[in-house]
Tab-separated table of C-alpha atoms in Angstrom:
chain	number	residue	atom	x	y	z
A	200	MET	CA	-3.031	4.046	12.557
A	201	GLY	CA	-6.475	4.090	10.436
A	202	SER	CA	-4.831	6.867	7.566
A	203	ASP	CA	-2.009	4.899	6.957
A	204	PRO	CA	-2.804	0.852	7.145
A	205	GLY	CA	0.497	-0.887	8.334
A	206	LEU	CA	2.330	2.364	8.008
A	207	THR	CA	3.442	1.006	4.821
A	208	ARG	CA	3.153	4.733	3.043
A	209	LEU	CA	5.356	5.831	6.026
A	210	TRP	CA	8.037	3.060	5.657
A	211	SER	CA	7.749	3.535	1.707
A	212	ALA	CA	8.831	7.345	2.159
A	213	VAL	CA	11.608	6.458	4.757
A	214	SER	CA	13.069	3.982	2.850
A	215	ALA	CA	12.971	5.932	-0.383
A	216	ALA	CA	14.502	8.898	1.388
A	217	VAL	CA	17.225	6.501	3.052
A	218	ALA	CA	18.193	5.062	-0.205
A	219	MET	CA	18.506	8.407	-2.003
A	220	THR	CA	20.585	10.147	0.263
A	221	THR	CA	22.979	7.376	0.793
A	222	GLY	CA	22.975	6.451	-2.593
A	223	LEU	CA	23.674	10.492	-3.556
A	224	ALA	CA	26.831	10.202	-0.968
A	225	VAL	CA	27.952	7.045	-2.311
A	226	LEU	CA	27.916	8.104	-5.744
A	227	TYR	CA	29.185	11.364	-4.803
A	228	GLY	CA	31.965	9.508	-3.501
A	229	TYR	CA	32.938	7.512	-6.472
A	230	ALA	CA	32.948	10.427	-8.560
A	231	THR	CA	35.351	12.295	-6.232
A	232	LEU	CA	37.601	8.974	-6.401
A	233	THR	CA	37.496	8.823	-9.696
A	234	GLY	CA	38.260	12.854	-10.266
A	235	ALA	CA	35.268	13.500	-12.245
A	236	GLY	CA	34.330	16.761	-13.481
A	237	PRO	CA	31.545	19.179	-11.857
A	238	GLN	CA	29.132	18.043	-14.672
A	239	ALA	CA	30.130	14.127	-14.892
A	240	THR	CA	29.451	14.171	-11.012
A	241	LEU	CA	26.373	15.991	-10.843
A	242	VAL	CA	25.056	13.103	-13.741
A	243	ALA	CA	26.119	10.486	-11.419
A	244	VAL	CA	25.095	11.249	-8.212
A	245	LEU	CA	21.407	12.365	-9.936
A	246	LEU	CA	21.641	8.780	-11.722
A	247	GLY	CA	22.463	7.192	-8.464
A	248	ALA	CA	19.446	9.018	-6.704
A	249	ILE	CA	16.857	8.205	-9.451
A	250	THR	CA	17.700	4.245	-9.360
A	251	ALA	CA	18.143	4.040	-5.413
A	252	MET	CA	14.464	5.962	-5.170
A	253	MET	CA	12.865	3.644	-7.799
A	254	GLY	CA	14.883	0.494	-6.407
A	255	SER	CA	13.563	1.016	-2.670
A	256	MET	CA	10.045	0.801	-3.932
A	257	ALA	CA	10.716	-2.166	-6.611
A	258	LEU	CA	12.795	-4.361	-3.930
A	259	SER	CA	10.317	-3.684	-1.129
A	260	GLY	CA	9.240	-7.713	-0.856
A	261	THR	CA	10.691	-10.207	1.599
A	262	ALA	CA	12.088	-12.827	-0.336
A	263	VAL	CA	15.862	-12.709	-1.242
A	264	TRP	CA	16.555	-14.108	-4.571
A	265	PRO	CA	13.592	-12.257	-6.636
A	266	LYS	CA	15.103	-8.985	-5.264
A	267	VAL	CA	18.407	-9.941	-6.758
A	268	ARG	CA	16.651	-11.178	-10.078
A	269	THR	CA	14.885	-7.537	-9.873
A	270	ALA	CA	18.080	-5.360	-9.127
A	271	ALA	CA	20.105	-7.421	-11.799
A	272	LEU	CA	17.972	-5.613	-14.373
A	273	PHE	CA	17.944	-2.187	-13.166
A	274	PRO	CA	21.205	-1.479	-15.361
A	275	VAL	CA	19.966	-3.259	-18.480
A	276	ALA	CA	16.806	-0.987	-18.237
A	277	MET	CA	18.539	2.115	-17.457
A	278	GLY	CA	21.180	1.640	-19.877
A	279	LEU	CA	18.707	0.615	-23.022
A	280	GLY	CA	16.993	4.002	-22.454
A	281	MET	CA	20.415	5.986	-21.995
A	282	LEU	CA	21.614	4.057	-25.402
A	283	VAL	CA	18.407	5.038	-27.277
A	284	GLY	CA	18.863	8.586	-26.129
A	285	VAL	CA	22.644	8.645	-26.893
A	286	LEU	CA	21.780	7.470	-30.883
A	287	VAL	CA	19.047	10.337	-31.018
A	288	ALA	CA	20.436	13.444	-29.047
A	289	PRO	CA	21.858	15.005	-31.855
A	290	HIS	CA	18.933	15.041	-34.082
A	291	THR	CA	16.064	17.128	-32.134
A	292	ASP	CA	13.075	16.321	-34.097
A	293	LEU	CA	13.928	12.584	-33.721
A	294	MET	CA	14.752	13.040	-29.896
A	295	LEU	CA	11.305	14.301	-29.378
A	296	ALA	CA	9.693	11.907	-31.054
A	297	VAL	CA	11.382	8.953	-29.969
A	298	PHE	CA	10.592	10.549	-26.533
A	299	VAL	CA	6.831	10.051	-27.006
A	300	VAL	CA	7.715	6.241	-28.250
A	301	VAL	CA	9.952	5.598	-25.313
A	302	MET	CA	7.056	6.985	-22.811
A	303	PHE	CA	4.455	4.599	-24.294
A	304	ALA	CA	6.635	1.975	-24.053
A	305	ALA	CA	7.637	2.375	-20.514
A	306	VAL	CA	3.749	2.466	-19.580
A	307	PHE	CA	2.849	-0.469	-21.694
A	308	VAL	CA	5.724	-2.998	-20.439
A	309	ARG	CA	3.987	-2.433	-17.101
A	310	ARG	CA	1.194	-5.185	-18.284
A	311	PHE	CA	3.901	-7.828	-17.746
A	312	GLY	CA	4.028	-7.596	-13.930
A	313	ILE	CA	5.309	-5.185	-11.030
A	314	PRO	CA	8.502	-4.972	-11.832
A	315	PHE	CA	8.077	-3.940	-15.407
A	316	PHE	CA	6.427	-0.622	-13.782
A	317	PHE	CA	10.052	-0.034	-12.609
A	318	TYR	CA	12.277	-1.218	-15.385
A	319	GLY	CA	9.812	0.965	-17.725
A	320	PHE	CA	10.296	4.264	-15.773
A	321	MET	CA	14.120	3.451	-15.693
A	322	VAL	CA	14.153	2.924	-19.413
A	323	TRP	CA	12.258	6.469	-19.835
A	324	MET	CA	14.884	7.789	-17.341
A	325	GLY	CA	17.713	6.533	-18.867
A	326	TYR	CA	16.373	8.155	-22.122
A	327	PHE	CA	15.793	11.503	-20.577
A	328	PHE	CA	19.153	11.635	-18.889
A	329	ALA	CA	20.774	10.682	-22.357
A	330	ALA	CA	18.856	12.644	-24.987
A	331	PHE	CA	18.651	15.814	-23.004
A	332	LEU	CA	22.119	16.087	-21.497
A	333	HIS	CA	23.545	15.177	-25.188
A	334	ALA	CA	25.450	12.312	-23.920
A	335	THR	CA	27.567	10.640	-26.280
A	336	LEU	CA	28.999	6.864	-26.526
A	337	ASP	CA	31.788	7.641	-24.911
A	338	GLY	CA	30.223	8.760	-21.789
A	339	LEU	CA	27.713	6.136	-21.465
A	340	PRO	CA	30.332	3.527	-19.751
A	341	ALA	CA	30.563	5.855	-16.916
A	342	MET	CA	26.575	6.657	-16.507
A	343	LEU	CA	26.326	3.009	-16.529
A	344	VAL	CA	28.911	2.475	-13.907
A	345	ALA	CA	26.973	4.768	-11.901
A	346	VAL	CA	23.477	2.767	-12.037
A	347	VAL	CA	25.075	-0.331	-11.333
A	348	ILE	CA	26.849	0.905	-8.418
A	349	ALA	CA	23.488	2.582	-7.108
A	350	SER	CA	21.973	-0.933	-8.086
A	351	VAL	CA	24.201	-2.955	-5.742
A	352	TRP	CA	23.754	-0.321	-2.813
A	353	VAL	CA	19.855	-0.419	-3.098
A	354	LEU	CA	20.048	-4.308	-3.156
A	355	LEU	CA	22.376	-4.288	-0.384
A	356	LEU	CA	19.887	-1.653	2.019
A	357	SER	CA	17.038	-3.747	1.110
A	358	LEU	CA	18.568	-7.160	2.220
A	359	THR	CA	19.537	-5.363	5.442
A	360	VAL	CA	18.407	-2.213	7.271
A	361	LEU	CA	15.534	-1.588	4.515
A	362	ARG	CA	14.351	-5.271	5.022
A	363	GLY	CA	10.492	-4.959	5.937
A	364	HIS	CA	8.712	-7.304	8.639
A	365	PRO	CA	5.693	-8.561	7.175
A	366	GLY	CA	4.735	-9.823	10.442
A	367	ARG	CA	4.632	-6.475	12.279
A	368	THR	CA	3.117	-5.075	8.986
A	369	LEU	CA	0.161	-7.377	8.938
A	370	ALA	CA	-0.714	-6.760	12.653
A	371	ARG	CA	-0.472	-3.127	12.281
A	372	THR	CA	-2.801	-3.417	9.272
A	373	ARG	CA	-5.131	-5.591	11.290
A	374	ARG	CA	-5.000	-3.176	13.954
A	375	ALA	CA	-5.956	-0.210	11.112
A	376	PHE	CA	-8.692	-2.260	9.991
A	377	GLY	CA	-10.465	-1.861	13.401
A	378	ALA	CA	-9.520	1.713	13.404
A	379	ARG	CA	-11.137	2.215	10.085
A	380	ALA	CA	-14.189	-0.100	11.136
A	381	ARG	CA	-14.875	2.401	14.080
A	382	THR	CA	-14.604	5.160	11.895
A	383	VAL	CA	-17.331	3.861	9.668
A	384	VAL	CA	-19.570	3.410	12.373
A	385	ARG	CA	-18.552	6.854	14.068
A	386	ARG	CA	-20.113	8.305	10.647
A	387	CYS	CA	-23.119	6.080	11.133
A	388	ALA	CA	-23.759	7.714	14.112
A	389	THR	CA	-23.509	11.101	12.705
A	390	LEU	CA	-25.814	10.017	9.553
A	391	LEU	CA	-28.191	9.104	12.636
A	392	GLU	CA	-28.120	12.458	14.053
A	393	ASP	CA	-28.060	14.676	10.864
A	394	GLY	CA	-29.175	12.312	8.039
A	395	ARG	CA	-26.468	14.135	5.904
A	396	SER	CA	-23.437	11.977	5.796
A	397	VAL	CA	-24.138	9.051	3.155
A	398	ARG	CA	-21.379	10.287	1.380
A	399	ARG	CA	-18.793	10.329	3.680
A	400	VAL	CA	-20.012	6.892	5.194
A	401	HIS	CA	-19.615	5.244	2.073
A	402	ALA	CA	-16.441	6.761	1.466
A	403	ALA	CA	-15.543	5.068	5.083
A	404	GLN	CA	-16.683	2.018	3.842
A	405	ALA	CA	-14.496	2.020	0.911
A	406	ARG	CA	-11.186	2.610	2.909
A	407	LEU	CA	-12.420	-0.199	5.205
A	408	ALA	CA	-12.686	-2.539	1.999
A	409	GLU	CA	-8.860	-1.344	1.105
A	410	SER	CA	-7.425	-2.139	4.463
A	411	ALA	CA	-9.167	-5.517	4.177
A	412	LEU	CA	-7.193	-5.872	0.912
A	413	MET	CA	-4.187	-5.035	2.373
A	414	ILE	CA	-4.671	-7.577	5.165
A	415	GLU	CA	-4.720	-10.529	2.626
A	416	ALA	CA	-1.801	-9.185	0.626
A	417	TRP	CA	0.439	-9.409	3.853
A	418	SER	CA	-0.857	-12.443	5.039
A	419	ALA	CA	0.557	-13.922	2.041
A	420	GLU	CA	4.124	-12.500	3.142
A	421	VAL	CA	4.268	-13.755	6.690
A	422	PRO	CA	5.517	-17.381	7.016
A	423	VAL	CA	3.041	-19.682	8.592
A	424	LEU	CA	4.629	-20.595	11.998
A	425	PRO	CA	3.498	-23.469	13.847
A	426	ASP	CA	1.684	-21.401	16.510
A	427	ALA	CA	0.440	-18.507	14.257
A	428	VAL	CA	-2.752	-17.990	12.966
A	429	PRO	CA	-2.668	-18.945	9.572
A	430	PRO	CA	-3.858	-16.718	6.766
A	431	ALA	CA	-7.185	-18.486	5.759
A	432	ALA	CA	-8.224	-18.144	9.371
A	433	ILE	CA	-7.133	-14.067	9.110
A	434	ARG	CA	-9.222	-14.122	6.119
A	435	ARG	CA	-12.653	-15.561	7.305
A	436	THR	CA	-12.247	-13.335	10.412
A	437	THR	CA	-11.751	-10.167	8.196
A	438	ILE	CA	-14.581	-11.148	5.924
A	439	ASP	CA	-16.978	-11.756	8.932
A	440	ALA	CA	-15.916	-8.259	10.433
A	441	GLN	CA	-16.468	-6.538	6.981
A	442	LEU	CA	-19.691	-8.312	6.507
A	443	ALA	CA	-21.165	-6.887	9.868
A	444	ILE	CA	-19.965	-3.221	9.168
A	445	ASP	CA	-21.438	-3.658	5.503
A	446	LEU	CA	-24.801	-4.762	7.365
A	447	LEU	CA	-24.616	-1.936	9.801
A	448	VAL	CA	-24.165	0.885	7.100
A	449	THR	CA	-27.568	-0.182	5.353
A	450	ALA	CA	-29.235	-0.549	8.324
A	451	CYS	CA	-28.074	2.739	9.510
A	452	THR	CA	-29.134	4.383	5.999
A	453	GLN	CA	-32.829	2.808	6.239
A	454	LEU	CA	-32.892	4.187	9.645
A	455	ALA	CA	-31.824	7.486	8.984
A	456	ALA	CA	-35.119	7.645	6.659
A	457	GLU	CA	-37.347	6.545	9.393
A	458	PRO	CA	-39.532	8.813	11.182
A	459	ASP	CA	-38.855	7.227	14.529
A	460	ARG	CA	-36.251	9.509	16.059
A	461	ASP	CA	-35.686	7.838	19.567
A	462	LEU	CA	-34.848	4.438	17.938
A	463	GLY	CA	-32.330	6.630	15.667
A	464	GLN	CA	-31.088	7.933	18.774
A	465	SER	CA	-30.733	4.887	20.906
A	466	ALA	CA	-28.918	3.139	18.084
A	467	ALA	CA	-26.585	6.216	17.736
A	468	ARG	CA	-25.601	5.817	21.412
A	469	VAL	CA	-24.702	2.306	20.419
A	470	LEU	CA	-22.332	3.199	17.723
A	471	ASP	CA	-21.056	6.319	19.879
A	472	LEU	CA	-19.935	3.410	22.454
A	473	PHE	CA	-18.567	0.928	19.657
A	474	ALA	CA	-16.486	4.066	18.121
A	475	ARG	CA	-15.048	4.992	21.224
A	476	ASN	CA	-13.970	1.372	21.569
A	477	ASP	CA	-15.806	0.468	24.483
A	478	TYR	CA	-16.850	-2.818	22.842
A	479	ALA	CA	-18.332	-4.081	26.590
A	480	ALA	CA	-20.370	-1.163	27.052
A	481	ALA	CA	-21.749	-1.360	23.225
A	482	GLY	CA	-22.343	-4.988	23.080
A	483	ARG	CA	-24.640	-4.236	26.368
A	484	ALA	CA	-26.377	-1.318	24.880
A	485	ALA	CA	-26.771	-3.389	21.538
A	486	GLU	CA	-28.858	-6.043	23.324
A	487	ALA	CA	-31.033	-3.488	25.078
A	488	LEU	CA	-31.828	-2.014	21.672
A	489	LEU	CA	-32.528	-5.716	20.409
A	490	ALA	CA	-34.768	-5.961	23.058
A	491	HIS	CA	-37.315	-3.149	21.779
A	492	ALA	CA	-36.413	-2.342	18.309
A	493	GLY	CA	-39.182	-4.428	16.791
A	494	THR	CA	-38.846	-4.683	12.995
A	495	SER	CA	-37.219	-1.526	12.529
A	496	PRO	CA	-33.575	-1.216	11.192
A	497	ALA	CA	-32.628	-0.403	14.255
A	498	ARG	CA	-32.756	-4.291	14.961
A	499	LEU	CA	-30.200	-5.012	12.150
A	500	VAL	CA	-28.107	-2.178	13.850
A	501	ALA	CA	-28.032	-4.149	16.852
A	502	VAL	CA	-27.483	-7.194	14.957
A	503	ALA	CA	-24.411	-5.998	13.061
A	504	VAL	CA	-23.057	-4.671	16.381
A	505	THR	CA	-23.449	-7.819	18.144
A	506	ASP	CA	-21.784	-9.765	14.983
A	507	TYR	CA	-18.814	-7.711	14.848
A	508	LEU	CA	-18.073	-7.964	18.743
A	509	GLY	CA	-18.608	-11.714	18.174
A	510	VAL	CA	-15.589	-11.564	15.516
A	511	VAL	CA	-13.617	-9.874	17.571
A	512	ARG	CA	-14.087	-12.264	20.571
A	513	ARG	CA	-13.240	-15.243	18.606
A	514	ALA	CA	-10.539	-13.640	16.167
A	515	ASP	CA	-7.493	-15.314	17.295
A	516	ARG	CA	-8.885	-18.244	19.189
A	517	ASP	CA	-10.368	-20.637	16.727
A	518	GLY	CA	-8.221	-19.953	13.733
A	519	LEU	CA	-5.351	-22.672	14.850
A	520	ALA	CA	-7.328	-25.489	13.191
A	521	GLU	CA	-7.624	-23.471	9.898
A	522	THR	CA	-5.762	-25.585	7.175
A	523	ALA	CA	-7.382	-24.200	3.979
A	524	ASP	CA	-4.940	-23.226	1.228
A	525	PHE	CA	-4.355	-19.873	0.876
A	526	GLU	CA	-4.193	-17.320	-2.264
A	527	PRO	CA	-4.176	-13.394	-1.953
A	528	PRO	CA	-6.332	-11.357	-4.651
């Protein structure tokens, strides 16, 4: 759960595989029906597969019209690259020089937004196909038709069987946040036991921040229903939980350098219960540690655990009155 927040990477991989395999089948059927030769069939199915693969990633949102607008420009981008490739194909030196220019342009246009990341790649792929296959102007319409068919097909898939469910993804991402938080706690416990895992603790802490940003992003995708927790409340809960974990990491780093091993072992036991998802026992152990920790950093460990458990208890209980505007970073 923690390794792939919201299962977004898994879903992206499945979507790309489905889009590519079905796109191959559709374009193979088109080439067969039109009586294309072996080379024309190969070019058509490869163009269809590339377009479907990129389209499955470019059309990953939930709104319909943005998907339609984005998909409508797939043939334009691919066609532009193919046209340039056809024009320079007979001249090898020119073809190689323009190849570098097209590659630069394909990356540069990403500054204009996420859709241009895919448009740039499609321009580059169109140029690659046309130039290195020495395509001619006579063969350009057939290749464009293949791209149009693949674009329509991947758009249809993205609106039906490959359409995402942001509410479920947000719920899974929030569970992943909890799993990653327990990973940080587990590594903090190891730090208190051997004192040699600071780098692994900070790596897990960075992954927790990553999942927090993913929660922000998906919160903006989910429609706000009357009985649902609003995005602003989810943000506040996530930040509170992350601050508690950050405090815990700071306290454990300080405590690991203390000579008092008894307090370190007591704190490690609290963290072990936390990492095992036994929040009730962890809360009782944190209260006991707080009672005799004095001014040691172990006190901050207990405070951080208590704060985090308090966030968990009130997570979905008091957010319904939240009405603040929400804009993800």
